[in-house]
Structure formats: structure tokens, C-alpha cells
Amino acid sequence: MARPRSFDTDDALEKAMHVFWAHGYEGASLPDLLDGMGLTRGSLYKAFTDKKSLFLKVLERYEGEAVRAGVAMLRDPSIPNGAERIMSMFQGSYQNVLNGDSRGCLLCTAAAGPSTYDDEIAQAVSRGLGALRDGIHTALGASPKHATLTPADRSALADMIIAQYVGLRTMARARIDNDTLHNIVRSVGVMLA
């Protein structure tokens, strides 16, 4: 008879998320994960099979929490102007950096790392960033200036804005100076004005 798990899977995934967020996929060693999650090697492999499977579960969790919250903000009808919703997302990300959080976005980090060589990770990143992009598209439809754009033009603008977002979050992780990050946020404001 199999022994029951002696740890909480959700808690373990939360802890693994912070390890991957701090070290990146490639940089997160097995000892880092075991220490950060408080698991033995056998427990980790029994529950999650391997590092990649664990990372995919972490990305799924991140999408369910952080991405879902971002999309909800982008679709929030209590802020009538969709352009203001988009700016709130960028300003919030910049404020996180000013508050000392230079981890960036876990999806953006994965986009610049393992998704370049792993199809499953690339699909997970694409799904998460696609949800944010769709939220931006929805917000543009609620912007008086942008609601009159053709659907194709609104889609193109949403693509450009998500590219700016990935750039901002990736550059924050790279610890690019705050003035440059602020200018990225300002450029989005100029684009939306």
C-alpha cells in the first residue's frame, strides 16, 4: 500500500514558484528546489516526476493567480476607460520595481529562457501571455479613443502593448535602471493618449 503524501501540494507549488522566480528555470538546481520546497528528493520526484513537470505545474499556478488577476483588472468595468486599465497594469508593475521587487514576470522570464527550446513550456507561456493580450484587447475596446479602431488594428495594438509589457517585466528582472523602466511606462501612455 502506498504511503500518503506528508506535504501539501499547493504549498509545495507555491514554494517552487518562488524558487523558479528567484533563480529562473535553468538556474533553479535540485538542491535549491528541495530546500525551498522543504521536500526530499523522493517526495519531489514522486509528486512531480521531474523538474520540467514541476515547472509546468508552477506556470499553470502562476497563470491561475497572477495572470487571472491581471486579466480581471484589464476587464474591470469599474474603470470605464480601458486605456486607464492598461496604464494601471504598467504603473503597478513599475511600482513593484520601486518597492524592491525585481523578479519580473515568471511567464516573461520563461519566454526569454526555456520556452526558446521547449515546446511544452512555450505553449504554457503562449497561453498565459495570450490571456493577458486578450485582456488588453478587451480594454482597448473600452477605450473611447481605441474602440473605433478596426478589429485588426486593435489586435495589432494589443500585440504591441503586450510586447512592451514583456519588455518592461524582462528589463525589470535584468535590473535595468528605473529611469529606463519609467520611460517604457511613459511610452505606453503616449501610445494610448
PDB file of C-alpha atoms in Angstrom:
ATOM      1  CA  MET A   1       0.000   0.000   0.000  1.00  0.00           C
ATOM      2  CA  ALA A   2       1.319   3.425  -0.964  1.00  0.00           C
ATOM      3  CA  ARG A   3       2.156   5.874   1.814  1.00  0.00           C
ATOM      4  CA  PRO A   4       0.096   9.066   1.766  1.00  0.00           C
ATOM      5  CA  ARG A   5       1.817  12.324   0.941  1.00  0.00           C
ATOM      6  CA  SER A   6       3.038  14.127   4.002  1.00  0.00           C
ATOM      7  CA  PHE A   7       3.062  17.587   2.422  1.00  0.00           C
ATOM      8  CA  ASP A   8       0.547  19.992   0.945  1.00  0.00           C
ATOM      9  CA  THR A   9       0.845  20.041  -2.852  1.00  0.00           C
ATOM     10  CA  ASP A  10      -0.428  23.626  -3.187  1.00  0.00           C
ATOM     11  CA  ASP A  11       2.079  24.830  -0.606  1.00  0.00           C
ATOM     12  CA  ALA A  12       4.877  22.941  -2.360  1.00  0.00           C
ATOM     13  CA  LEU A  13       3.934  24.515  -5.716  1.00  0.00           C
ATOM     14  CA  GLU A  14       3.832  27.972  -4.148  1.00  0.00           C
ATOM     15  CA  LYS A  15       7.312  27.457  -2.722  1.00  0.00           C
ATOM     16  CA  ALA A  16       8.601  26.057  -6.022  1.00  0.00           C
ATOM     17  CA  MET A  17       7.178  29.090  -7.820  1.00  0.00           C
ATOM     18  CA  HIS A  18       9.298  31.374  -5.644  1.00  0.00           C
ATOM     19  CA  VAL A  19      12.414  29.283  -6.273  1.00  0.00           C
ATOM     20  CA  PHE A  20      11.891  29.402 -10.059  1.00  0.00           C
ATOM     21  CA  TRP A  21      11.034  33.087  -9.861  1.00  0.00           C
ATOM     22  CA  ALA A  22      14.246  33.840  -7.991  1.00  0.00           C
ATOM     23  CA  HIS A  23      16.602  31.608  -9.992  1.00  0.00           C
ATOM     24  CA  GLY A  24      14.875  31.062 -13.347  1.00  0.00           C
ATOM     25  CA  TYR A  25      14.228  27.624 -14.781  1.00  0.00           C
ATOM     26  CA  GLU A  26      17.815  26.837 -15.681  1.00  0.00           C
ATOM     27  CA  GLY A  27      19.247  28.382 -12.518  1.00  0.00           C
ATOM     28  CA  ALA A  28      16.966  26.513 -10.110  1.00  0.00           C
ATOM     29  CA  SER A  29      19.021  23.497  -9.093  1.00  0.00           C
ATOM     30  CA  LEU A  30      17.596  20.383  -7.493  1.00  0.00           C
ATOM     31  CA  PRO A  31      19.105  21.368  -4.119  1.00  0.00           C
ATOM     32  CA  ASP A  32      17.503  24.839  -4.472  1.00  0.00           C
ATOM     33  CA  LEU A  33      14.113  23.258  -5.135  1.00  0.00           C
ATOM     34  CA  LEU A  34      14.406  20.678  -2.356  1.00  0.00           C
ATOM     35  CA  ASP A  35      15.489  23.309   0.139  1.00  0.00           C
ATOM     36  CA  GLY A  36      12.923  25.879  -0.998  1.00  0.00           C
ATOM     37  CA  MET A  37      10.065  23.384  -1.030  1.00  0.00           C
ATOM     38  CA  GLY A  38      11.113  21.547   2.115  1.00  0.00           C
ATOM     39  CA  LEU A  39      10.891  18.178   0.348  1.00  0.00           C
ATOM     40  CA  THR A  40      13.104  15.168  -0.033  1.00  0.00           C
ATOM     41  CA  ARG A  41      14.296  14.134  -3.472  1.00  0.00           C
ATOM     42  CA  GLY A  42      11.991  11.107  -3.425  1.00  0.00           C
ATOM     43  CA  SER A  43       8.938  13.174  -2.475  1.00  0.00           C
ATOM     44  CA  LEU A  44       9.626  15.716  -5.203  1.00  0.00           C
ATOM     45  CA  TYR A  45      10.034  13.100  -7.919  1.00  0.00           C
ATOM     46  CA  LYS A  46       7.084  11.032  -6.723  1.00  0.00           C
ATOM     47  CA  ALA A  47       4.762  14.043  -6.689  1.00  0.00           C
ATOM     48  CA  PHE A  48       6.033  15.950  -9.720  1.00  0.00           C
ATOM     49  CA  THR A  49       8.050  13.412 -11.788  1.00  0.00           C
ATOM     50  CA  ASP A  50      10.819  15.812 -12.864  1.00  0.00           C
ATOM     51  CA  LYS A  51      11.904  19.451 -12.902  1.00  0.00           C
ATOM     52  CA  LYS A  52      10.127  20.255 -16.157  1.00  0.00           C
ATOM     53  CA  SER A  53       6.821  18.754 -14.974  1.00  0.00           C
ATOM     54  CA  LEU A  54       7.143  20.744 -11.763  1.00  0.00           C
ATOM     55  CA  PHE A  55       7.846  23.929 -13.733  1.00  0.00           C
ATOM     56  CA  LEU A  56       4.805  23.366 -15.959  1.00  0.00           C
ATOM     57  CA  LYS A  57       2.630  22.982 -12.851  1.00  0.00           C
ATOM     58  CA  VAL A  58       4.165  26.162 -11.426  1.00  0.00           C
ATOM     59  CA  LEU A  59       3.417  28.051 -14.657  1.00  0.00           C
ATOM     60  CA  GLU A  60      -0.152  26.758 -14.529  1.00  0.00           C
ATOM     61  CA  ARG A  61      -0.448  28.001 -10.945  1.00  0.00           C
ATOM     62  CA  TYR A  62       1.067  31.380 -11.878  1.00  0.00           C
ATOM     63  CA  GLU A  63      -1.380  31.710 -14.738  1.00  0.00           C
ATOM     64  CA  GLY A  64      -4.258  30.857 -12.432  1.00  0.00           C
ATOM     65  CA  GLU A  65      -3.231  33.503  -9.916  1.00  0.00           C
ATOM     66  CA  ALA A  66      -1.203  36.364 -11.382  1.00  0.00           C
ATOM     67  CA  VAL A  67      -2.441  36.226 -14.962  1.00  0.00           C
ATOM     68  CA  ARG A  68      -6.064  35.809 -13.938  1.00  0.00           C
ATOM     69  CA  ALA A  69      -5.744  38.838 -11.626  1.00  0.00           C
ATOM     70  CA  GLY A  70      -4.197  40.895 -14.451  1.00  0.00           C
ATOM     71  CA  VAL A  71      -6.941  39.919 -16.877  1.00  0.00           C
ATOM     72  CA  ALA A  72      -9.603  40.750 -14.286  1.00  0.00           C
ATOM     73  CA  MET A  73      -8.091  44.213 -13.878  1.00  0.00           C
ATOM     74  CA  LEU A  74      -7.976  44.720 -17.642  1.00  0.00           C
ATOM     75  CA  ARG A  75     -11.667  43.794 -17.874  1.00  0.00           C
ATOM     76  CA  ASP A  76     -12.762  45.685 -14.755  1.00  0.00           C
ATOM     77  CA  PRO A  77     -15.881  47.706 -15.665  1.00  0.00           C
ATOM     78  CA  SER A  78     -15.473  49.866 -12.551  1.00  0.00           C
ATOM     79  CA  ILE A  79     -12.718  51.645 -14.522  1.00  0.00           C
ATOM     80  CA  PRO A  80     -14.765  52.769 -17.543  1.00  0.00           C
ATOM     81  CA  ASN A  81     -11.825  53.807 -19.730  1.00  0.00           C
ATOM     82  CA  GLY A  82      -9.926  50.721 -20.883  1.00  0.00           C
ATOM     83  CA  ALA A  83      -6.766  52.741 -21.599  1.00  0.00           C
ATOM     84  CA  GLU A  84      -6.644  53.585 -17.885  1.00  0.00           C
ATOM     85  CA  ARG A  85      -6.867  49.875 -17.066  1.00  0.00           C
ATOM     86  CA  ILE A  86      -3.854  49.180 -19.271  1.00  0.00           C
ATOM     87  CA  MET A  87      -1.911  52.040 -17.716  1.00  0.00           C
ATOM     88  CA  SER A  88      -2.758  50.707 -14.247  1.00  0.00           C
ATOM     89  CA  MET A  89      -1.192  47.386 -15.188  1.00  0.00           C
ATOM     90  CA  PHE A  90       2.022  49.073 -16.351  1.00  0.00           C
ATOM     91  CA  GLN A  91       2.151  51.504 -13.437  1.00  0.00           C
ATOM     92  CA  GLY A  92       1.583  48.662 -10.971  1.00  0.00           C
ATOM     93  CA  SER A  93       4.438  46.678 -12.489  1.00  0.00           C
ATOM     94  CA  TYR A  94       6.721  49.705 -12.310  1.00  0.00           C
ATOM     95  CA  GLN A  95       5.660  50.411  -8.723  1.00  0.00           C
ATOM     96  CA  ASN A  96       6.602  46.826  -7.806  1.00  0.00           C
ATOM     97  CA  VAL A  97      10.137  47.561  -9.004  1.00  0.00           C
ATOM     98  CA  LEU A  98      10.264  50.785  -6.994  1.00  0.00           C
ATOM     99  CA  ASN A  99       9.147  48.764  -3.978  1.00  0.00           C
ATOM    100  CA  GLY A 100      12.125  46.420  -4.446  1.00  0.00           C
ATOM    101  CA  ASP A 101      10.549  43.550  -6.403  1.00  0.00           C
ATOM    102  CA  SER A 102      12.823  42.998  -9.400  1.00  0.00           C
ATOM    103  CA  ARG A 103      11.681  39.419 -10.089  1.00  0.00           C
ATOM    104  CA  GLY A 104       9.732  40.495 -13.147  1.00  0.00           C
ATOM    105  CA  CYS A 105       7.035  38.203 -14.516  1.00  0.00           C
ATOM    106  CA  LEU A 106       7.531  34.443 -14.296  1.00  0.00           C
ATOM    107  CA  LEU A 107       5.962  33.984 -17.750  1.00  0.00           C
ATOM    108  CA  CYS A 108       8.213  36.664 -19.241  1.00  0.00           C
ATOM    109  CA  THR A 109      11.257  35.035 -17.673  1.00  0.00           C
ATOM    110  CA  ALA A 110      10.211  31.685 -19.127  1.00  0.00           C
ATOM    111  CA  ALA A 111       9.597  33.336 -22.506  1.00  0.00           C
ATOM    112  CA  ALA A 112      13.206  34.512 -22.579  1.00  0.00           C
ATOM    113  CA  GLY A 113      14.534  31.178 -21.291  1.00  0.00           C
ATOM    114  CA  PRO A 114      13.197  27.645 -21.569  1.00  0.00           C
ATOM    115  CA  SER A 115      10.384  28.408 -23.998  1.00  0.00           C
ATOM    116  CA  THR A 116      13.051  29.092 -26.617  1.00  0.00           C
ATOM    117  CA  TYR A 117      13.915  25.382 -26.704  1.00  0.00           C
ATOM    118  CA  ASP A 118      10.989  23.512 -25.122  1.00  0.00           C
ATOM    119  CA  ASP A 119       7.654  23.289 -26.932  1.00  0.00           C
ATOM    120  CA  GLU A 120       5.547  22.452 -23.862  1.00  0.00           C
ATOM    121  CA  ILE A 121       6.918  25.383 -21.891  1.00  0.00           C
ATOM    122  CA  ALA A 122       6.469  27.614 -24.941  1.00  0.00           C
ATOM    123  CA  GLN A 123       2.800  26.576 -25.145  1.00  0.00           C
ATOM    124  CA  ALA A 124       2.278  27.384 -21.452  1.00  0.00           C
ATOM    125  CA  VAL A 125       3.945  30.786 -21.867  1.00  0.00           C
ATOM    126  CA  SER A 126       1.939  31.488 -25.017  1.00  0.00           C
ATOM    127  CA  ARG A 127      -1.308  30.593 -23.245  1.00  0.00           C
ATOM    128  CA  GLY A 128      -0.583  32.905 -20.296  1.00  0.00           C
ATOM    129  CA  LEU A 129       0.679  35.845 -22.334  1.00  0.00           C
ATOM    130  CA  GLY A 130      -2.176  35.281 -24.787  1.00  0.00           C
ATOM    131  CA  ALA A 131      -4.686  35.662 -21.963  1.00  0.00           C
ATOM    132  CA  LEU A 132      -3.071  38.968 -20.963  1.00  0.00           C
ATOM    133  CA  ARG A 133      -3.024  40.088 -24.573  1.00  0.00           C
ATOM    134  CA  ASP A 134      -6.723  39.255 -24.899  1.00  0.00           C
ATOM    135  CA  GLY A 135      -7.374  41.274 -21.737  1.00  0.00           C
ATOM    136  CA  ILE A 136      -5.531  44.223 -23.305  1.00  0.00           C
ATOM    137  CA  HIS A 137      -7.626  43.818 -26.453  1.00  0.00           C
ATOM    138  CA  THR A 138     -10.783  43.915 -24.334  1.00  0.00           C
ATOM    139  CA  ALA A 139      -9.537  47.023 -22.513  1.00  0.00           C
ATOM    140  CA  LEU A 140      -8.830  48.746 -25.827  1.00  0.00           C
ATOM    141  CA  GLY A 141     -12.430  48.070 -26.823  1.00  0.00           C
ATOM    142  CA  ALA A 142     -13.492  50.005 -23.713  1.00  0.00           C
ATOM    143  CA  SER A 143     -11.232  52.967 -24.525  1.00  0.00           C
ATOM    144  CA  PRO A 144     -13.104  55.810 -26.263  1.00  0.00           C
ATOM    145  CA  LYS A 145     -10.089  56.524 -28.470  1.00  0.00           C
ATOM    146  CA  HIS A 146      -9.432  52.906 -29.439  1.00  0.00           C
ATOM    147  CA  ALA A 147     -12.928  51.395 -29.597  1.00  0.00           C
ATOM    148  CA  THR A 148     -13.350  52.851 -33.090  1.00  0.00           C
ATOM    149  CA  LEU A 149     -10.277  51.040 -34.445  1.00  0.00           C
ATOM    150  CA  THR A 150     -10.890  48.129 -36.761  1.00  0.00           C
ATOM    151  CA  PRO A 151     -10.620  44.750 -35.003  1.00  0.00           C
ATOM    152  CA  ALA A 152      -7.370  44.096 -36.892  1.00  0.00           C
ATOM    153  CA  ASP A 153      -5.857  47.418 -35.797  1.00  0.00           C
ATOM    154  CA  ARG A 154      -6.975  46.872 -32.204  1.00  0.00           C
ATOM    155  CA  SER A 155      -5.367  43.418 -32.316  1.00  0.00           C
ATOM    156  CA  ALA A 156      -2.140  44.877 -33.680  1.00  0.00           C
ATOM    157  CA  LEU A 157      -2.096  47.492 -30.918  1.00  0.00           C
ATOM    158  CA  ALA A 158      -2.762  44.812 -28.278  1.00  0.00           C
ATOM    159  CA  ASP A 159       0.190  42.828 -29.673  1.00  0.00           C
ATOM    160  CA  MET A 160       2.438  45.867 -29.429  1.00  0.00           C
ATOM    161  CA  ILE A 161       1.322  46.593 -25.863  1.00  0.00           C
ATOM    162  CA  ILE A 162       1.914  43.005 -24.700  1.00  0.00           C
ATOM    163  CA  ALA A 163       5.388  43.230 -26.273  1.00  0.00           C
ATOM    164  CA  GLN A 164       6.009  46.390 -24.230  1.00  0.00           C
ATOM    165  CA  TYR A 165       4.790  44.569 -21.120  1.00  0.00           C
ATOM    166  CA  VAL A 166       7.120  41.619 -21.693  1.00  0.00           C
ATOM    167  CA  GLY A 167       9.956  44.078 -22.304  1.00  0.00           C
ATOM    168  CA  LEU A 168       9.207  46.007 -19.125  1.00  0.00           C
ATOM    169  CA  ARG A 169       8.991  42.907 -16.951  1.00  0.00           C
ATOM    170  CA  THR A 170      12.090  41.307 -18.506  1.00  0.00           C
ATOM    171  CA  MET A 171      14.117  44.502 -18.166  1.00  0.00           C
ATOM    172  CA  ALA A 172      12.966  44.857 -14.545  1.00  0.00           C
ATOM    173  CA  ARG A 173      14.333  41.375 -13.871  1.00  0.00           C
ATOM    174  CA  ALA A 174      17.582  42.373 -15.569  1.00  0.00           C
ATOM    175  CA  ARG A 175      17.747  45.308 -13.124  1.00  0.00           C
ATOM    176  CA  ILE A 176      17.757  47.942 -15.831  1.00  0.00           C
ATOM    177  CA  ASP A 177      17.755  51.415 -14.307  1.00  0.00           C
ATOM    178  CA  ASN A 178      14.468  52.855 -13.074  1.00  0.00           C
ATOM    179  CA  ASP A 179      14.569  55.814 -15.485  1.00  0.00           C
ATOM    180  CA  THR A 180      14.526  53.451 -18.461  1.00  0.00           C
ATOM    181  CA  LEU A 181      11.695  51.418 -16.942  1.00  0.00           C
ATOM    182  CA  HIS A 182       9.764  54.613 -16.255  1.00  0.00           C
ATOM    183  CA  ASN A 183      10.228  55.656 -19.886  1.00  0.00           C
ATOM    184  CA  ILE A 184       8.733  52.348 -21.032  1.00  0.00           C
ATOM    185  CA  VAL A 185       5.642  53.075 -18.943  1.00  0.00           C
ATOM    186  CA  ARG A 186       5.531  56.637 -20.283  1.00  0.00           C
ATOM    187  CA  SER A 187       5.803  55.387 -23.870  1.00  0.00           C
ATOM    188  CA  VAL A 188       2.729  53.208 -23.355  1.00  0.00           C
ATOM    189  CA  GLY A 189       0.916  56.269 -22.030  1.00  0.00           C
ATOM    190  CA  VAL A 190       1.902  58.217 -25.134  1.00  0.00           C
ATOM    191  CA  MET A 191       0.740  55.354 -27.344  1.00  0.00           C
ATOM    192  CA  LEU A 192      -2.638  55.254 -25.592  1.00  0.00           C
ATOM    193  CA  ALA A 193      -3.174  59.039 -25.365  1.00  0.00           C
TER     194      ALA A 193
END
